[in-house]
Amino acid sequence: MKKIVCKDYEEMSAMAADVIAFQIKSKPDSVIGFATGSTPVGAYKRLVEMDLDFSRITSFNLDEYYPLERDNPQSYYRFMHDNLFGLVNIPDGNINIPDGECENPIAECEDYDKKLIKIGGTDLQILGIGNNGHIAFIEPNDDLPLATGVFELDDDTIAANSRFFENAGDVPKKALSMGLRGIFNSRHILLLISGKAKANAVKRLLDETVSTQAPASLLKLHPKVTVIMTEDTQ
Ligand code: PGA
């Protein structure tokens, strides 16, 4: 695991955008796994400013709340379109985001997993980390899921994400999310971490143990992970 410590959010975002841009320029038909949340927003803004060619990029997002309409301002579908996909030339048909409106979430997840396996995993997977150490919506637990599935959000996650909703009660209790296999099948994982609230999760990420109670700690087992973090997370 390669660790880069930045002085602030701007520096982290600039470095992250450079890593993603390098991937796109060196392999114009890359398969990229995108993350949502507040952390990657600055990197996406810079990517848009770089005016890169996304015409042959295929994207797979990590997750989506369930159930939630695409047009809900808090859907990850909206987030991705507002922050990146609507601002670059990626074809609609190349975009994959679990469908928070689907009628059969289990079939939707199976289908998403099959697509991920068929394409051979992502070239680059962007990740954030939850205050509780989750990645995607893989929450701390004794057993962790390998496949894309319908996962329950932890109370911690609901509390953390309620800042985006009018009321904590509006945060969906479930999500459709990649499992560990989808994430680990990536050839390069780019983990972005910013802010003091992540300090505990970072400790578990950087220590010499792995635990399913700190899902991000398992990333130590992946052969190519780049962590770009701000210094206040340590
Ligand atoms: P954040 O979320 O970027 O909004 O902090 C990260 C996460 O929960 O994985």
mmCIF file of C-alpha atoms and ligand atoms in Angstrom:
data_model
loop_
_atom_site.group_PDB
_atom_site.id
_atom_site.type_symbol
_atom_site.label_atom_id
_atom_site.label_comp_id
_atom_site.label_asym_id
_atom_site.label_seq_id
_atom_site.Cartn_x
_atom_site.Cartn_y
_atom_site.Cartn_z
ATOM 1 C CA MET A 1 0.000 0.000 0.000
ATOM 2 C CA LYS A 2 1.451 3.314 -1.051
ATOM 3 C CA LYS A 3 0.548 6.181 1.285
ATOM 4 C CA ILE A 4 0.702 9.841 0.304
ATOM 5 C CA VAL A 5 -0.043 12.473 2.947
ATOM 6 C CA CYS A 6 -1.215 15.869 1.687
ATOM 7 C CA LYS A 7 -1.443 19.121 3.569
ATOM 8 C CA ASP A 8 -5.086 19.745 2.727
ATOM 9 C CA TYR A 9 -8.166 18.773 0.717
ATOM 10 C CA GLU A 10 -7.105 20.786 -2.337
ATOM 11 C CA GLU A 11 -3.752 19.032 -2.568
ATOM 12 C CA MET A 12 -5.405 15.622 -2.101
ATOM 13 C CA SER A 13 -7.936 16.402 -4.833
ATOM 14 C CA ALA A 14 -5.249 17.582 -7.264
ATOM 15 C CA MET A 15 -3.166 14.430 -6.742
ATOM 16 C CA ALA A 16 -6.199 12.175 -7.069
ATOM 17 C CA ALA A 17 -7.270 13.887 -10.297
ATOM 18 C CA ASP A 18 -3.744 13.366 -11.659
ATOM 19 C CA VAL A 19 -3.890 9.620 -10.916
ATOM 20 C CA ILE A 20 -7.291 9.282 -12.631
ATOM 21 C CA ALA A 21 -6.179 11.430 -15.597
ATOM 22 C CA PHE A 22 -3.039 9.315 -16.018
ATOM 23 C CA GLN A 23 -5.222 6.186 -16.154
ATOM 24 C CA ILE A 24 -7.495 7.716 -18.795
ATOM 25 C CA LYS A 25 -4.627 8.997 -20.953
ATOM 26 C CA SER A 26 -2.581 5.811 -20.790
ATOM 27 C CA LYS A 27 -5.582 3.543 -21.467
ATOM 28 C CA PRO A 28 -8.407 5.469 -23.179
ATOM 29 C CA ASP A 29 -10.800 2.489 -22.913
ATOM 30 C CA SER A 30 -10.257 2.041 -19.169
ATOM 31 C CA VAL A 31 -12.918 0.621 -16.884
ATOM 32 C CA ILE A 32 -13.118 2.932 -13.881
ATOM 33 C CA GLY A 33 -14.923 2.370 -10.615
ATOM 34 C CA PHE A 34 -16.257 5.634 -9.235
ATOM 35 C CA ALA A 35 -17.157 6.536 -5.666
ATOM 36 C CA THR A 36 -19.608 9.101 -4.329
ATOM 37 C CA GLY A 37 -19.576 11.092 -1.081
ATOM 38 C CA SER A 38 -18.005 14.407 -0.210
ATOM 39 C CA THR A 39 -14.388 13.223 -0.491
ATOM 40 C CA PRO A 40 -13.986 12.804 -4.285
ATOM 41 C CA VAL A 41 -15.914 15.964 -5.260
ATOM 42 C CA GLY A 42 -12.760 18.114 -5.557
ATOM 43 C CA ALA A 43 -10.995 15.482 -7.662
ATOM 44 C CA TYR A 44 -13.983 15.213 -10.022
ATOM 45 C CA LYS A 45 -14.080 19.012 -10.365
ATOM 46 C CA ARG A 46 -10.439 19.040 -11.431
ATOM 47 C CA LEU A 47 -10.963 16.126 -13.813
ATOM 48 C CA VAL A 48 -13.716 18.068 -15.551
ATOM 49 C CA GLU A 49 -11.377 21.066 -15.915
ATOM 50 C CA MET A 50 -8.735 18.830 -17.533
ATOM 51 C CA ASP A 51 -10.999 18.325 -20.540
ATOM 52 C CA LEU A 52 -10.107 14.634 -20.945
ATOM 53 C CA ASP A 53 -11.603 12.235 -23.469
ATOM 54 C CA PHE A 54 -14.104 9.952 -21.719
ATOM 55 C CA SER A 55 -15.653 8.670 -24.958
ATOM 56 C CA ARG A 56 -14.261 5.145 -24.519
ATOM 57 C CA ILE A 57 -14.329 4.984 -20.716
ATOM 58 C CA THR A 58 -16.670 2.516 -19.021
ATOM 59 C CA SER A 59 -17.737 3.325 -15.465
ATOM 60 C CA PHE A 60 -19.002 1.167 -12.607
ATOM 61 C CA ASN A 61 -20.198 2.966 -9.497
ATOM 62 C CA LEU A 62 -19.763 1.355 -6.122
ATOM 63 C CA ASP A 63 -23.289 1.707 -4.838
ATOM 64 C CA GLU A 64 -26.687 3.376 -4.713
ATOM 65 C CA TYR A 65 -29.205 3.887 -1.935
ATOM 66 C CA TYR A 66 -32.238 1.577 -2.034
ATOM 67 C CA PRO A 67 -34.945 2.391 -2.598
ATOM 68 C CA LEU A 68 -34.353 5.859 -4.009
ATOM 69 C CA GLU A 69 -35.522 7.473 -7.241
ATOM 70 C CA ARG A 70 -32.815 8.542 -9.660
ATOM 71 C CA ASP A 71 -34.130 12.091 -9.566
ATOM 72 C CA ASN A 72 -33.864 12.402 -5.823
ATOM 73 C CA PRO A 73 -31.172 15.065 -5.207
ATOM 74 C CA GLN A 74 -29.403 12.598 -2.860
ATOM 75 C CA SER A 75 -29.259 9.680 -5.281
ATOM 76 C CA TYR A 76 -25.792 8.640 -6.371
ATOM 77 C CA TYR A 77 -27.121 8.641 -9.916
ATOM 78 C CA ARG A 78 -27.745 12.421 -9.537
ATOM 79 C CA PHE A 79 -24.450 12.930 -7.736
ATOM 80 C CA MET A 80 -22.455 11.331 -10.542
ATOM 81 C CA HIS A 81 -24.308 13.197 -13.273
ATOM 82 C CA ASP A 82 -24.022 16.552 -11.494
ATOM 83 C CA ASN A 83 -20.365 16.166 -10.519
ATOM 84 C CA LEU A 84 -18.867 14.264 -13.434
ATOM 85 C CA PHE A 85 -20.835 12.312 -16.021
ATOM 86 C CA GLY A 86 -22.981 15.258 -17.120
ATOM 87 C CA LEU A 87 -19.845 17.390 -17.559
ATOM 88 C CA VAL A 88 -17.635 15.061 -19.652
ATOM 89 C CA ASN A 89 -18.171 13.128 -22.881
ATOM 90 C CA ILE A 90 -18.819 9.677 -21.404
ATOM 91 C CA PRO A 91 -21.571 7.931 -23.418
ATOM 92 C CA ASP A 92 -24.705 7.119 -21.356
ATOM 93 C CA GLY A 93 -24.449 3.478 -22.434
ATOM 94 C CA ASN A 94 -21.000 3.165 -20.806
ATOM 95 C CA ILE A 95 -22.258 4.217 -17.359
ATOM 96 C CA ASN A 96 -23.126 1.538 -14.789
ATOM 97 C CA ILE A 97 -24.750 2.498 -11.478
ATOM 98 C CA PRO A 98 -26.914 0.085 -9.465
ATOM 99 C CA ASP A 99 -30.555 1.074 -10.031
ATOM 100 C CA GLY A 100 -32.128 2.372 -6.819
ATOM 101 C CA GLU A 101 -35.547 2.283 -8.517
ATOM 102 C CA CYS A 102 -35.469 -1.353 -9.603
ATOM 103 C CA GLU A 103 -38.322 -3.666 -8.662
ATOM 104 C CA ASN A 104 -36.154 -6.691 -8.031
ATOM 105 C CA PRO A 105 -33.032 -5.578 -6.149
ATOM 106 C CA ILE A 106 -31.609 -9.100 -5.867
ATOM 107 C CA ALA A 107 -31.773 -9.629 -9.632
ATOM 108 C CA GLU A 108 -30.354 -6.129 -10.156
ATOM 109 C CA CYS A 109 -27.338 -6.945 -7.947
ATOM 110 C CA GLU A 110 -26.766 -10.327 -9.595
ATOM 111 C CA ASP A 111 -26.845 -8.662 -12.969
ATOM 112 C CA TYR A 112 -24.419 -5.930 -11.814
ATOM 113 C CA ASP A 113 -22.030 -8.541 -10.479
ATOM 114 C CA LYS A 114 -22.166 -10.520 -13.729
ATOM 115 C CA LYS A 115 -21.347 -7.374 -15.720
ATOM 116 C CA LEU A 116 -18.389 -6.626 -13.438
ATOM 117 C CA ILE A 117 -17.048 -10.154 -13.751
ATOM 118 C CA LYS A 118 -17.598 -10.246 -17.526
ATOM 119 C CA ILE A 119 -15.658 -7.028 -18.056
ATOM 120 C CA GLY A 120 -12.791 -8.471 -15.978
ATOM 121 C CA GLY A 121 -12.859 -6.000 -13.083
ATOM 122 C CA THR A 122 -11.934 -2.341 -13.094
ATOM 123 C CA ASP A 123 -8.582 -0.848 -14.094
ATOM 124 C CA LEU A 124 -8.899 1.780 -11.379
ATOM 125 C CA GLN A 125 -11.283 1.823 -8.421
ATOM 126 C CA ILE A 126 -11.758 5.090 -6.565
ATOM 127 C CA LEU A 127 -12.774 4.585 -2.950
ATOM 128 C CA GLY A 128 -13.677 6.603 0.095
ATOM 129 C CA ILE A 129 -13.813 5.301 3.648
ATOM 130 C CA GLY A 130 -16.591 5.619 6.231
ATOM 131 C CA ASN A 131 -15.986 6.958 9.746
ATOM 132 C CA ASN A 132 -16.650 3.362 10.833
ATOM 133 C CA GLY A 133 -14.134 1.937 8.346
ATOM 134 C CA HIS A 134 -16.640 0.824 5.723
ATOM 135 C CA ILE A 135 -15.829 0.773 2.013
ATOM 136 C CA ALA A 136 -18.716 1.131 -0.432
ATOM 137 C CA PHE A 137 -21.614 0.027 1.853
ATOM 138 C CA ILE A 138 -19.701 -2.968 3.175
ATOM 139 C CA GLU A 139 -20.280 -2.252 6.862
ATOM 140 C CA PRO A 140 -18.291 -3.723 9.809
ATOM 141 C CA ASN A 141 -19.499 -7.266 10.547
ATOM 142 C CA ASP A 142 -18.301 -10.778 11.378
ATOM 143 C CA ASP A 143 -18.863 -11.886 7.801
ATOM 144 C CA LEU A 144 -18.419 -9.621 4.811
ATOM 145 C CA PRO A 145 -20.102 -10.087 1.423
ATOM 146 C CA LEU A 146 -18.138 -10.921 -1.710
ATOM 147 C CA ALA A 147 -20.901 -10.291 -4.236
ATOM 148 C CA THR A 148 -22.845 -7.144 -5.071
ATOM 149 C CA GLY A 149 -25.927 -7.186 -2.864
ATOM 150 C CA VAL A 150 -28.591 -5.388 -0.880
ATOM 151 C CA PHE A 151 -26.887 -4.249 2.315
ATOM 152 C CA GLU A 152 -28.240 -2.613 5.472
ATOM 153 C CA LEU A 153 -26.628 0.679 6.455
ATOM 154 C CA ASP A 154 -25.086 0.920 9.933
ATOM 155 C CA ASP A 155 -26.568 3.451 12.348
ATOM 156 C CA ASP A 156 -23.174 5.190 12.186
ATOM 157 C CA THR A 157 -23.417 5.509 8.416
ATOM 158 C CA ILE A 158 -26.999 6.771 8.570
ATOM 159 C CA ALA A 159 -25.900 9.400 11.111
ATOM 160 C CA ALA A 160 -22.877 10.433 8.984
ATOM 161 C CA ASN A 161 -24.895 10.624 5.753
ATOM 162 C CA SER A 162 -27.840 12.448 7.329
ATOM 163 C CA ARG A 163 -25.908 15.700 6.741
ATOM 164 C CA PHE A 164 -26.959 15.450 3.090
ATOM 165 C CA PHE A 165 -30.674 14.891 3.853
ATOM 166 C CA GLU A 166 -33.241 17.160 5.458
ATOM 167 C CA ASN A 167 -33.925 14.656 8.270
ATOM 168 C CA ALA A 168 -31.945 11.654 9.484
ATOM 169 C CA GLY A 169 -35.176 9.689 8.951
ATOM 170 C CA ASP A 170 -34.971 10.392 5.200
ATOM 171 C CA VAL A 171 -31.712 8.441 4.774
ATOM 172 C CA PRO A 172 -32.552 5.112 3.123
ATOM 173 C CA LYS A 173 -31.780 2.150 5.382
ATOM 174 C CA LYS A 174 -30.432 -0.016 2.590
ATOM 175 C CA ALA A 175 -28.188 0.209 -0.428
ATOM 176 C CA LEU A 176 -27.242 -1.823 -3.468
ATOM 177 C CA SER A 177 -23.491 -2.115 -3.171
ATOM 178 C CA MET A 178 -20.513 -3.879 -4.638
ATOM 179 C CA GLY A 179 -19.122 -6.563 -2.376
ATOM 180 C CA LEU A 180 -15.452 -7.191 -1.692
ATOM 181 C CA ARG A 181 -14.927 -9.133 -4.923
ATOM 182 C CA GLY A 182 -15.952 -6.210 -7.110
ATOM 183 C CA ILE A 183 -13.535 -3.942 -5.271
ATOM 184 C CA PHE A 184 -10.650 -6.409 -4.995
ATOM 185 C CA ASN A 185 -10.873 -7.350 -8.684
ATOM 186 C CA SER A 186 -9.649 -3.868 -9.493
ATOM 187 C CA ARG A 187 -6.086 -3.634 -10.772
ATOM 188 C CA HIS A 188 -5.434 -0.398 -8.868
ATOM 189 C CA ILE A 189 -7.368 0.976 -5.912
ATOM 190 C CA LEU A 190 -7.195 4.696 -5.178
ATOM 191 C CA LEU A 191 -8.406 5.425 -1.657
ATOM 192 C CA LEU A 192 -9.074 9.074 -0.786
ATOM 193 C CA ILE A 193 -9.349 10.154 2.839
ATOM 194 C CA SER A 194 -9.929 13.605 4.248
ATOM 195 C CA GLY A 195 -10.905 15.009 7.650
ATOM 196 C CA LYS A 196 -10.476 14.262 11.352
ATOM 197 C CA ALA A 197 -13.652 12.166 11.525
ATOM 198 C CA LYS A 198 -11.766 9.440 9.649
ATOM 199 C CA ALA A 199 -8.926 9.182 12.203
ATOM 200 C CA ASN A 200 -10.121 5.912 13.785
ATOM 201 C CA ALA A 201 -10.755 4.285 10.443
ATOM 202 C CA VAL A 202 -7.294 5.394 9.277
ATOM 203 C CA LYS A 203 -5.672 3.858 12.350
ATOM 204 C CA ARG A 204 -7.240 0.494 11.491
ATOM 205 C CA LEU A 205 -6.245 0.920 7.856
ATOM 206 C CA LEU A 206 -2.597 1.536 8.659
ATOM 207 C CA ASP A 207 -1.968 -0.841 11.560
ATOM 208 C CA GLU A 208 -0.548 -4.355 11.207
ATOM 209 C CA THR A 209 -3.859 -6.241 11.474
ATOM 210 C CA VAL A 210 -6.897 -6.889 9.327
ATOM 211 C CA SER A 211 -10.417 -7.164 10.674
ATOM 212 C CA THR A 212 -13.839 -7.583 9.148
ATOM 213 C CA GLN A 213 -14.932 -5.079 11.827
ATOM 214 C CA ALA A 214 -12.869 -2.510 9.912
ATOM 215 C CA PRO A 215 -13.547 -3.466 6.270
ATOM 216 C CA ALA A 216 -11.017 -0.981 4.826
ATOM 217 C CA SER A 217 -8.249 -2.767 6.764
ATOM 218 C CA LEU A 218 -8.599 -5.657 4.284
ATOM 219 C CA LEU A 219 -7.233 -3.382 1.559
ATOM 220 C CA LYS A 220 -3.782 -4.173 2.973
ATOM 221 C CA LEU A 221 -4.175 -7.544 1.211
ATOM 222 C CA HIS A 222 -4.586 -5.975 -2.256
ATOM 223 C CA PRO A 223 -1.386 -5.765 -4.329
ATOM 224 C CA LYS A 224 -1.840 -2.204 -5.564
ATOM 225 C CA VAL A 225 -3.491 0.392 -3.370
ATOM 226 C CA THR A 226 -2.652 4.089 -3.373
ATOM 227 C CA VAL A 227 -3.942 6.003 -0.355
ATOM 228 C CA ILE A 228 -4.038 9.780 -0.680
ATOM 229 C CA MET A 229 -4.929 11.325 2.642
ATOM 230 C CA THR A 230 -4.885 14.720 4.308
ATOM 231 C CA GLU A 231 -2.598 15.139 7.318
ATOM 232 C CA ASP A 232 -5.482 15.824 9.733
ATOM 233 C CA THR A 233 -6.678 12.216 9.328
ATOM 234 C CA GLN A 234 -3.686 10.875 11.264
HETATM 235 P P1 PGA B 1 -17.535 10.805 2.505
HETATM 236 O O1 PGA B 1 -18.056 9.295 2.527
HETATM 237 O O2 PGA B 1 -16.635 10.922 1.316
HETATM 238 O O3 PGA B 1 -18.776 11.638 2.335
HETATM 239 O O4 PGA B 1 -16.820 11.044 3.779
HETATM 240 C C1 PGA B 1 -17.160 8.235 2.377
HETATM 241 C C2 PGA B 1 -17.829 6.929 2.672
HETATM 242 O O5 PGA B 1 -18.781 6.878 3.471
HETATM 243 O O6 PGA B 1 -17.384 5.900 2.119
#
